[in-house]
Coordinates of C-alpha atoms in Angstrom, one line a residue:
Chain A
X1 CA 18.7 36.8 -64.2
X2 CA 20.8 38.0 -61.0
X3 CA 20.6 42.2 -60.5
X4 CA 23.5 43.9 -61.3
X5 CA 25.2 46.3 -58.3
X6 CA 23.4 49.0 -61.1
X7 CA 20.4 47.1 -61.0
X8 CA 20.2 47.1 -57.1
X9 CA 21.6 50.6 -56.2
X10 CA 18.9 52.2 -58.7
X11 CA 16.5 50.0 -56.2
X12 CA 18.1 51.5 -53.6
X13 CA 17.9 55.2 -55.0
X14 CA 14.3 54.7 -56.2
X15 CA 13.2 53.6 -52.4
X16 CA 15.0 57.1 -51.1
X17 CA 13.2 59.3 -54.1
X18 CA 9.7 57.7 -52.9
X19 CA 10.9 58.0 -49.0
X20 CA 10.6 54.3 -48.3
X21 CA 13.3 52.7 -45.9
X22 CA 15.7 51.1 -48.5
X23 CA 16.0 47.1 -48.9
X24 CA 18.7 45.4 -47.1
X25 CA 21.4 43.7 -49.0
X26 CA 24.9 42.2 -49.1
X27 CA 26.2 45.2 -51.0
X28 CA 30.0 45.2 -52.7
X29 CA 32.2 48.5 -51.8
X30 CA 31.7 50.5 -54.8
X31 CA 27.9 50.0 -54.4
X32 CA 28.0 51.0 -50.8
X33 CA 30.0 54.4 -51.9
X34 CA 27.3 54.6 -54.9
X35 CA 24.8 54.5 -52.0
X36 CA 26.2 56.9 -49.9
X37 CA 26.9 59.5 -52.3
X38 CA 22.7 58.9 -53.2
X39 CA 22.0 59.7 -49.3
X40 CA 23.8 62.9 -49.9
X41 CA 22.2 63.7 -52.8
X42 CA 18.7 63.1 -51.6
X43 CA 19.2 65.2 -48.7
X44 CA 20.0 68.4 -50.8
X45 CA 16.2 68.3 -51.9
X46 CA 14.9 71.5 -49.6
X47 CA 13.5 70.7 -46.6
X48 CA 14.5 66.7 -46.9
X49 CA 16.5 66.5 -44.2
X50 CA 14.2 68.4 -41.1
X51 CA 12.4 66.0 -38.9
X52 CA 8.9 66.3 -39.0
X53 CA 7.6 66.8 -35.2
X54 CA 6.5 64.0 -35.2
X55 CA 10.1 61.8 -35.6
X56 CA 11.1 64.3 -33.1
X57 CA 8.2 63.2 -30.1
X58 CA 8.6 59.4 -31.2
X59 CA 12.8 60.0 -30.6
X60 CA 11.7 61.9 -27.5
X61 CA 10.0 59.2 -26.1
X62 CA 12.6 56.6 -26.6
X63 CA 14.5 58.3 -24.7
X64 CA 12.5 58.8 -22.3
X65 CA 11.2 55.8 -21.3
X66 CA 15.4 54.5 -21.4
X67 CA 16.6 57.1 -19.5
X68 CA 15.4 56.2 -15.6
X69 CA 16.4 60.2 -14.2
X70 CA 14.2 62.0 -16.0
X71 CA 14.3 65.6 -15.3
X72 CA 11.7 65.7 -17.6
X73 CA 8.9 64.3 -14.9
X74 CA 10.5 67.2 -12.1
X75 CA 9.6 69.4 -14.9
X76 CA 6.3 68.2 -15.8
X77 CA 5.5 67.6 -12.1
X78 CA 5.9 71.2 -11.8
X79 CA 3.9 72.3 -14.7
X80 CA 1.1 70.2 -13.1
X81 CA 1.0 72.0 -9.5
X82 CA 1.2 75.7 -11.7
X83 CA -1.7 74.2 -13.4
X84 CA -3.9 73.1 -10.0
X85 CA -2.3 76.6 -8.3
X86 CA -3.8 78.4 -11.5
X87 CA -6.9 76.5 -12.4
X88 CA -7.8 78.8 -15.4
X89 CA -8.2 78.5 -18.5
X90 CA -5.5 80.0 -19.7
X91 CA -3.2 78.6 -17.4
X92 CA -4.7 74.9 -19.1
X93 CA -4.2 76.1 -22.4
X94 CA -0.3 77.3 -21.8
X95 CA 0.3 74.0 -19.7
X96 CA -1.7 71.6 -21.9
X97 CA 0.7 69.7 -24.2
X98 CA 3.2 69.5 -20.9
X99 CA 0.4 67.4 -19.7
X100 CA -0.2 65.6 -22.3
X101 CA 3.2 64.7 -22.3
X102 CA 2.9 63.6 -18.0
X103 CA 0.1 61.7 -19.1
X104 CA 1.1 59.3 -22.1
X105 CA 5.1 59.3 -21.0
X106 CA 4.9 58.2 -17.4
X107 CA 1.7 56.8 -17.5
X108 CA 1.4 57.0 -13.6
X109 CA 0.6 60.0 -10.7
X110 CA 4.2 61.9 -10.1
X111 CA 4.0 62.9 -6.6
X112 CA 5.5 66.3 -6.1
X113 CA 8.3 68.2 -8.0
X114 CA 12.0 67.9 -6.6
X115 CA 14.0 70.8 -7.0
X116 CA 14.4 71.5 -10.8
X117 CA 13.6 74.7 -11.8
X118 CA 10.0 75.8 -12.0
X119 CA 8.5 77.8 -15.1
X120 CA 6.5 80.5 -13.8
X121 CA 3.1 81.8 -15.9
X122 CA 3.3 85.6 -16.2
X123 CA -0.4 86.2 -15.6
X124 CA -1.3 89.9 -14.8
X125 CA -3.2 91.0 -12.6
X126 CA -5.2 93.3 -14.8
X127 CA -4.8 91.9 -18.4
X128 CA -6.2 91.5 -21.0
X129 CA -6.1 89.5 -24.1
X130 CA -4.5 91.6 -27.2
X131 CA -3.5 90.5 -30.6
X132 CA 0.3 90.6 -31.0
X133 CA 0.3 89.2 -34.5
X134 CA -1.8 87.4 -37.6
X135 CA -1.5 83.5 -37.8
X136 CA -0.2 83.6 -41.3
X137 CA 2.4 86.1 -40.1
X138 CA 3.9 82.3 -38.4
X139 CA 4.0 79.5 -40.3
X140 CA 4.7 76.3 -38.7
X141 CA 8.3 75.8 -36.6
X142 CA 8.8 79.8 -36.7
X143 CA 9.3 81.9 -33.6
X144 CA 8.9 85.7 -33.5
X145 CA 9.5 88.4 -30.8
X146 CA 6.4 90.4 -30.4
X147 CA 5.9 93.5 -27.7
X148 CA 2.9 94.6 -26.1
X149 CA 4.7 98.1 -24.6
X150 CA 5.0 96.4 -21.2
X151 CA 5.9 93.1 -22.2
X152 CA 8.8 91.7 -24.6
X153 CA 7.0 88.4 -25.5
X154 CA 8.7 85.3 -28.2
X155 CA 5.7 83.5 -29.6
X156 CA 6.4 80.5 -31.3
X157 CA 4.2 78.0 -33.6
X158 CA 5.4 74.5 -33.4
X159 CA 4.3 72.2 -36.0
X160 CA 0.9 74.2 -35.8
X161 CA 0.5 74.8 -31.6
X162 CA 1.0 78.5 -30.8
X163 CA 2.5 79.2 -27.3
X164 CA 4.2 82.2 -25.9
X165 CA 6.8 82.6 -23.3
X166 CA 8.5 85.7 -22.0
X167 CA 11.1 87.4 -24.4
X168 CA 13.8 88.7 -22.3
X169 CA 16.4 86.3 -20.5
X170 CA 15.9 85.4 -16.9
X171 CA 19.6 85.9 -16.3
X172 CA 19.9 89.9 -16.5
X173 CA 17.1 91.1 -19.1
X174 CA 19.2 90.8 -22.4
X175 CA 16.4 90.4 -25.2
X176 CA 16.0 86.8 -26.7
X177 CA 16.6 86.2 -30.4
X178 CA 14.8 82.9 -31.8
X179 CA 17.1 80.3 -33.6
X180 CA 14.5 78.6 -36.0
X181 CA 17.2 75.9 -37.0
X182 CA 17.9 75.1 -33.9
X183 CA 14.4 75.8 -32.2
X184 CA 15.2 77.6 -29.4
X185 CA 15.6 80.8 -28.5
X186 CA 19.6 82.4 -27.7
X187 CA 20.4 84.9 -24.7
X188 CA 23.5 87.7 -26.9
X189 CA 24.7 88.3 -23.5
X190 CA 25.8 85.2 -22.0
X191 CA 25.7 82.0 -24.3
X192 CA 22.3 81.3 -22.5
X193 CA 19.5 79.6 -24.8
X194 CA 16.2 78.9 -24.1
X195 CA 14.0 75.5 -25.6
X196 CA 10.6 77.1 -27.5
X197 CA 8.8 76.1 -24.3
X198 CA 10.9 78.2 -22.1
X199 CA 13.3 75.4 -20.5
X200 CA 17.0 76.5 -20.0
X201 CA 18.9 74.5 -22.6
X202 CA 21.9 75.4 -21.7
X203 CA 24.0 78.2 -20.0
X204 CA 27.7 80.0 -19.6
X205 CA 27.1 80.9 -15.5
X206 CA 27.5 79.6 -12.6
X207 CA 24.1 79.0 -11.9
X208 CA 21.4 77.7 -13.8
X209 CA 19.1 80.9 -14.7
X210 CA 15.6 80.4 -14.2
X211 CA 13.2 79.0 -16.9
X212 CA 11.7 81.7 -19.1
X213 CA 7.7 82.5 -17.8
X214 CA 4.7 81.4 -20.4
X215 CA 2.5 83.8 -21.0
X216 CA -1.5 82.7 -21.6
X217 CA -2.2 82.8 -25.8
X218 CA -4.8 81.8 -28.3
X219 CA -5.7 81.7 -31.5
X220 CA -8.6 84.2 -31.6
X221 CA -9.6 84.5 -35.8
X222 CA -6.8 84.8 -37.4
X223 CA -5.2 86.9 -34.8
X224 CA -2.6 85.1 -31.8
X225 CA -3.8 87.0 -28.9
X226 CA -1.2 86.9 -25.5
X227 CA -2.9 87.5 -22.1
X228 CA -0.8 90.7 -21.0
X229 CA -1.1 94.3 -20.0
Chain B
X1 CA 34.1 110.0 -10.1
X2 CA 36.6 108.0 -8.4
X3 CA 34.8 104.7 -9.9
X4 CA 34.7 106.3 -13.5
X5 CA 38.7 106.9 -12.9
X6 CA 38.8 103.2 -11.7
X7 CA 37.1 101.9 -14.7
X8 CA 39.1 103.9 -17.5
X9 CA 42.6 102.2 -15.5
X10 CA 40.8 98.9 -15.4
X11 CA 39.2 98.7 -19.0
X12 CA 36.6 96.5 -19.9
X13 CA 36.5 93.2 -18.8
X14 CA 37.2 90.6 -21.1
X15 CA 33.9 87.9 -21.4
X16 CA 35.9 85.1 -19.5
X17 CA 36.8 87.6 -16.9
X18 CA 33.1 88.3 -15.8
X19 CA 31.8 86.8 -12.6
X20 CA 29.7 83.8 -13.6
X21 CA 31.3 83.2 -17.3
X22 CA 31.7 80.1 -17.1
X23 CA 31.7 76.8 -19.8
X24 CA 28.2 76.4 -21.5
X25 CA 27.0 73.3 -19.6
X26 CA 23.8 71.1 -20.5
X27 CA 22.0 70.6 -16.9
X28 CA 20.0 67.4 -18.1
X29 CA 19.4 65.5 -21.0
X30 CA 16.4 67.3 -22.1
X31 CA 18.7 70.1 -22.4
X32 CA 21.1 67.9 -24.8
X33 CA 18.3 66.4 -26.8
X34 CA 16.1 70.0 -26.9
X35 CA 19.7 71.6 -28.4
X36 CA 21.1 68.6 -30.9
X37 CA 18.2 66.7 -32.2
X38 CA 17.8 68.2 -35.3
X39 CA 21.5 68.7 -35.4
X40 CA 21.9 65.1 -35.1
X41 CA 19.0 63.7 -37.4
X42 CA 19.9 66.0 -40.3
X43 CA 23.6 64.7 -39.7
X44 CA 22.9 61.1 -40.2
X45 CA 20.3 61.9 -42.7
X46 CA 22.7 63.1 -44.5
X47 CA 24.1 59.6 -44.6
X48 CA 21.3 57.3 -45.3
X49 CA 19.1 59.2 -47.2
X50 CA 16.0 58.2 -45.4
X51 CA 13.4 59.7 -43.1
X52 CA 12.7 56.3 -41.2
X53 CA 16.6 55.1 -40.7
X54 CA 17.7 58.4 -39.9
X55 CA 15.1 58.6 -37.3
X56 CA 15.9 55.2 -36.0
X57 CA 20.1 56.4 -35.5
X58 CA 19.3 59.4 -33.8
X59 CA 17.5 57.6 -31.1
X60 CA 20.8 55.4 -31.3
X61 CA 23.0 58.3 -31.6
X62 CA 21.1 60.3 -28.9
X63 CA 20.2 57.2 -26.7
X64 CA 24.3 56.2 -26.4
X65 CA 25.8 59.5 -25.8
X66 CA 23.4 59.9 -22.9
X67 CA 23.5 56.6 -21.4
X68 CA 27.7 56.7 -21.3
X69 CA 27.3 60.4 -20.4
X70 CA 27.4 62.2 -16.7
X71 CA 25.4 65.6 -16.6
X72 CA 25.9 68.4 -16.3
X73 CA 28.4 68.5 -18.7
X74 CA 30.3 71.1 -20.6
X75 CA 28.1 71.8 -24.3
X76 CA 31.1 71.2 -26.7
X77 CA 32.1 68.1 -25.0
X78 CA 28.7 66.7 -25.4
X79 CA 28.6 68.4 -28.8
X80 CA 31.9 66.4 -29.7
X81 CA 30.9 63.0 -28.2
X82 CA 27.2 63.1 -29.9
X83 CA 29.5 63.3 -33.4
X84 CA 31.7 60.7 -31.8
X85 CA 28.9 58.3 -31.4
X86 CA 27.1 59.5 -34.9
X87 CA 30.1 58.5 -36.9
X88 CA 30.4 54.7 -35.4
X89 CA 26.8 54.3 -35.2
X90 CA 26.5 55.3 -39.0
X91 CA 29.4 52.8 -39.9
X92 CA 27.6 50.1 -37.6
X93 CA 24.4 50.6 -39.8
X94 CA 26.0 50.8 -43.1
X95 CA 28.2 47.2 -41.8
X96 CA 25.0 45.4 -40.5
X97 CA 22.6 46.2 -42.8
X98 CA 24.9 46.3 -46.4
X99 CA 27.7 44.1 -45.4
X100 CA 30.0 47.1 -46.1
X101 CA 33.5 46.9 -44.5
X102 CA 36.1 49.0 -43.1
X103 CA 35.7 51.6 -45.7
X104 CA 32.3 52.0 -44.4
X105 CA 34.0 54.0 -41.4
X106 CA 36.1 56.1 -44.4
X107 CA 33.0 57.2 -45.9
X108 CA 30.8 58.4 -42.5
X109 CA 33.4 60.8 -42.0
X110 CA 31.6 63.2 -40.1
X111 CA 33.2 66.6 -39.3
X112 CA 34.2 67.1 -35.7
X113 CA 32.7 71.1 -36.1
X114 CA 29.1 68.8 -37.7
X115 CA 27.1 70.2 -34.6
X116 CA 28.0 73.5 -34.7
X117 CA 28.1 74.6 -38.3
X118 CA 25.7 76.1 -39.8
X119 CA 23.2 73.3 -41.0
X120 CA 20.5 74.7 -43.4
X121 CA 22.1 74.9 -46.9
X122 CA 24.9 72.5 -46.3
X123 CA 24.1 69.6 -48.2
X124 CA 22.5 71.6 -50.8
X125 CA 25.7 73.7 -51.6
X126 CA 27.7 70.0 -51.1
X127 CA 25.8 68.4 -53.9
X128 CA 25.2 71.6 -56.1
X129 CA 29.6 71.4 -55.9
X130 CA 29.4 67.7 -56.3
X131 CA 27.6 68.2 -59.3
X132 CA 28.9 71.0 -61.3
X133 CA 32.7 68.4 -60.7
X134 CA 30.8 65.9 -62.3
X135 CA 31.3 65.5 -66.5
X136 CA 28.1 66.4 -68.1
X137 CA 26.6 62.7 -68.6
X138 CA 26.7 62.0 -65.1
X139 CA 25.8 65.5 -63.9
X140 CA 22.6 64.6 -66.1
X141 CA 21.4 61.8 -64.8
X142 CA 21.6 63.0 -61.2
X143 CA 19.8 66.3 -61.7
X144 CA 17.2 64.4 -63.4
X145 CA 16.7 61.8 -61.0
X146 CA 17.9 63.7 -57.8
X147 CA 16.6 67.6 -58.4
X148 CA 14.1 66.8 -60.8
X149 CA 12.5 63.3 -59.3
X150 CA 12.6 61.4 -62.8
X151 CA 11.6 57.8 -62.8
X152 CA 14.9 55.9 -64.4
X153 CA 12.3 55.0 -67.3
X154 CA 12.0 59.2 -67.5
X155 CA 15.5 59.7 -67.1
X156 CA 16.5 57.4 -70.0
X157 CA 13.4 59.0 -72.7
X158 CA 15.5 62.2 -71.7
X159 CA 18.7 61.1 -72.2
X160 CA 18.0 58.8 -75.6
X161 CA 19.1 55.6 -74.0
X162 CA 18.1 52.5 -72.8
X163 CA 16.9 52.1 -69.1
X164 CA 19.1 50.2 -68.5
X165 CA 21.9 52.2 -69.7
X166 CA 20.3 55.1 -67.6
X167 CA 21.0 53.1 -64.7
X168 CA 24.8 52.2 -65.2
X169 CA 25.3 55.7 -66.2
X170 CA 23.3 56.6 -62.5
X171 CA 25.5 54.1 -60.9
X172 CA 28.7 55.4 -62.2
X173 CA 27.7 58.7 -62.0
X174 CA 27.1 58.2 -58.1
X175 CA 30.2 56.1 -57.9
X176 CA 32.4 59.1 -59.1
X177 CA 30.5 62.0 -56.7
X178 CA 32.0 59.6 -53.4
X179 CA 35.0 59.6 -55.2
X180 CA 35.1 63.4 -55.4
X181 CA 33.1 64.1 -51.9
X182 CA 36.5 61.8 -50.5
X183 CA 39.1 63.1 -52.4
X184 CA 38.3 67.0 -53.4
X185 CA 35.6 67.9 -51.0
X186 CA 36.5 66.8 -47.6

């Protein structure tokens, strides 16, 4: 007995409802609109249409490896002298999944950084680690602004790794407000937004503003603690 | 006092009129995937439904507009050719992999503002509208299965009829939500 177009777009809704990629098949119009209508109605379930982080590296890397001009490496490549010029610690932790990423992307020694902007560390001279917030006070692919009296910080908890960059816009000092959705972190001055690691995403001057500074955190207990005065 | 003077003649400059407003520009393509992944994924997700095909055309959505594109380049122009590219990549998946034709284009209408809106609770507020359009039978069967993740065996026991009733009435019932997502809700 041949499926009918009911028979086969229920097979086609059932593989969505249990997350599989659907079966390919010659499909007649009104089951390719009965399919398409499902896709919408399968992405109204909360939550079902965010990437998980890792969709987004495995995209990421895609792209990487097609696109030849990576700024990406001047980046990294920069991340990697801060992390000989610091050699801390800290400075490690802060720098480590930018490593990572040098490592396993290009697979090969970059020589030295050309001209992209640099992201500075803020590490002070006389600091100290303090606890800015609990972990449960940031669940996973949250960002909150946190201050330590001297320092407006944004820490941020990507898919479970805690970092922290500076919380006030390189461009003139406007504080940053985080953009969960859209993972970064906006300037209300100047259309300026920053990526949750700090990079300039994009900007509304003439000239590119400077990447935001990291700024040395852990997980100490259940307290994030940021390296600051 | 002379510059307070000068600044109550003058007025307050308008945003465009301050030194260094300028268009929003991506400087590299980090910067365009960092902004419009998720934008993009949840866009084509949208439209197949699935975590590993829509991963798979936001590469494809992501990988074209930046191959074709020269950076830096102003944000809503990218913005507008990433939604460019989303909508024929989308009807390029639907023809190659389901045979679907022309009308395949009609139904990956994409809006050109898809980028920029806000993203969270719009296909939930779509299909909740979809649904309360939809006579009651159909509306059944696609809360049951959709919102409440009944089996089509379930589905039927809970609507007193036969499986395979339950999955005509499914088809239909899906059949007549693209009708109204084309005709009332676009």
């Amino acid at each position: 007995m041949t499926d009918s177009p009911a028979d086969r777009v229920a097979r086609f809704v059932d593989d969505l409802l249990h997350g599989r990629r659907p079966r390919r098949f010659n499909a007649s119009q009104e089951e390719v609109e009965a399919m398409s209508a499902a896709a919408g109605m399968v992405s109204a379930r909360v939550g079902a249409d965010l990437p998980d982080k890792a969709a987004l590296d495995r995209i990421h890397r895609r792209l990487a490896a097609a696109l030849d001009e990576s700024p990406a490496l001047d980046r990294h490549v920069s991340r990697r002298v801060l992390l000989r010029t610091f050699g801390t610690a800290a400075a490690a932790m802060v720098i480590g999944v930018g490593l990572d990423e040098v490592v396993t992307r290009q697979g090969k020694s970059p020589g030295p950084g050309g001209g992209a902007p640099t992201q500075a560390v803020l590490m002070p001279d006389s600091g100290a680690w303090k606890p800015v917030a609990s972990v449960t006070q940031l669940p996973a692919g949250h960002a909150m602004t946190v201050s330590t009296g001297a320092i407006d910080a944004v820490i941020v908890n990507d898919g479970g790794s805690i970092s922290a960059v500076s919380g006030i816009c390189t461009h003139l000092g406007c504080k940053l407000q985080p953009d969960d959705a859209g993972r970064k972190l906006d300037c209300p001055c100047h259309q300026t937004a920053f990526g949750w690691s700090g990079k300039v995403l994009y900007y509304r001057l003439k000239v590119e503003p400077a990447n935001l500074p990291q700024i040395p955190s852990r997980v100490n207990g259940d307290q994030i603690e940021l390296f600051v005065v | 006092m002379l510059a307070v003077t000068e600044l109550r003649v003058v007025g307050p400059p308008e945003p465009d009129d301050l030194p260094g407003a300028e268009t929003a520009v991506y400087p590299d393509w980090e910067a365009v995937y960092a902004d419009n992944v998720v934008g993009i994924y949840q866009l084509v997700f949208r439209r197949v439904g699935n975590a590993a095909d829509a991963e798979d055309l936001a590469a494809e959505v992501l990988m074209q507009t930046l191959k074709t594109l020269r950076l830096p380049a102003p944000v809503h122009n990218v913005r507008a050719y990433l939604v460019k590219t989303a909508r024929t990549v989308l009807a390029d998946h639907w023809r190659r992999h389901y045979a679907a034709k022309d009308a395949a284009t009609e139904l990956q209408q994409v809006p050109p503002d898809a980028l920029t809106a806000p993203r969270n609770t719009a296909a939930s507020e779509r299909a909740e509208r979809l649904l309360s359009l939809l006579p009651d039978n159909f509306r059944r069967i696609l809360e049951l299965r959709f919102l409440r993740g009944y089996s089509v065996r379930e589905a039927a026991n809970e609507l007193g009829v036969t499986e395979s009733n339950a999955r005509v009435l499914q088809f239909r019932a899906l059949r007549k939500a693209a009708d109204l997502e084309l005709e009332v809700l676009r």
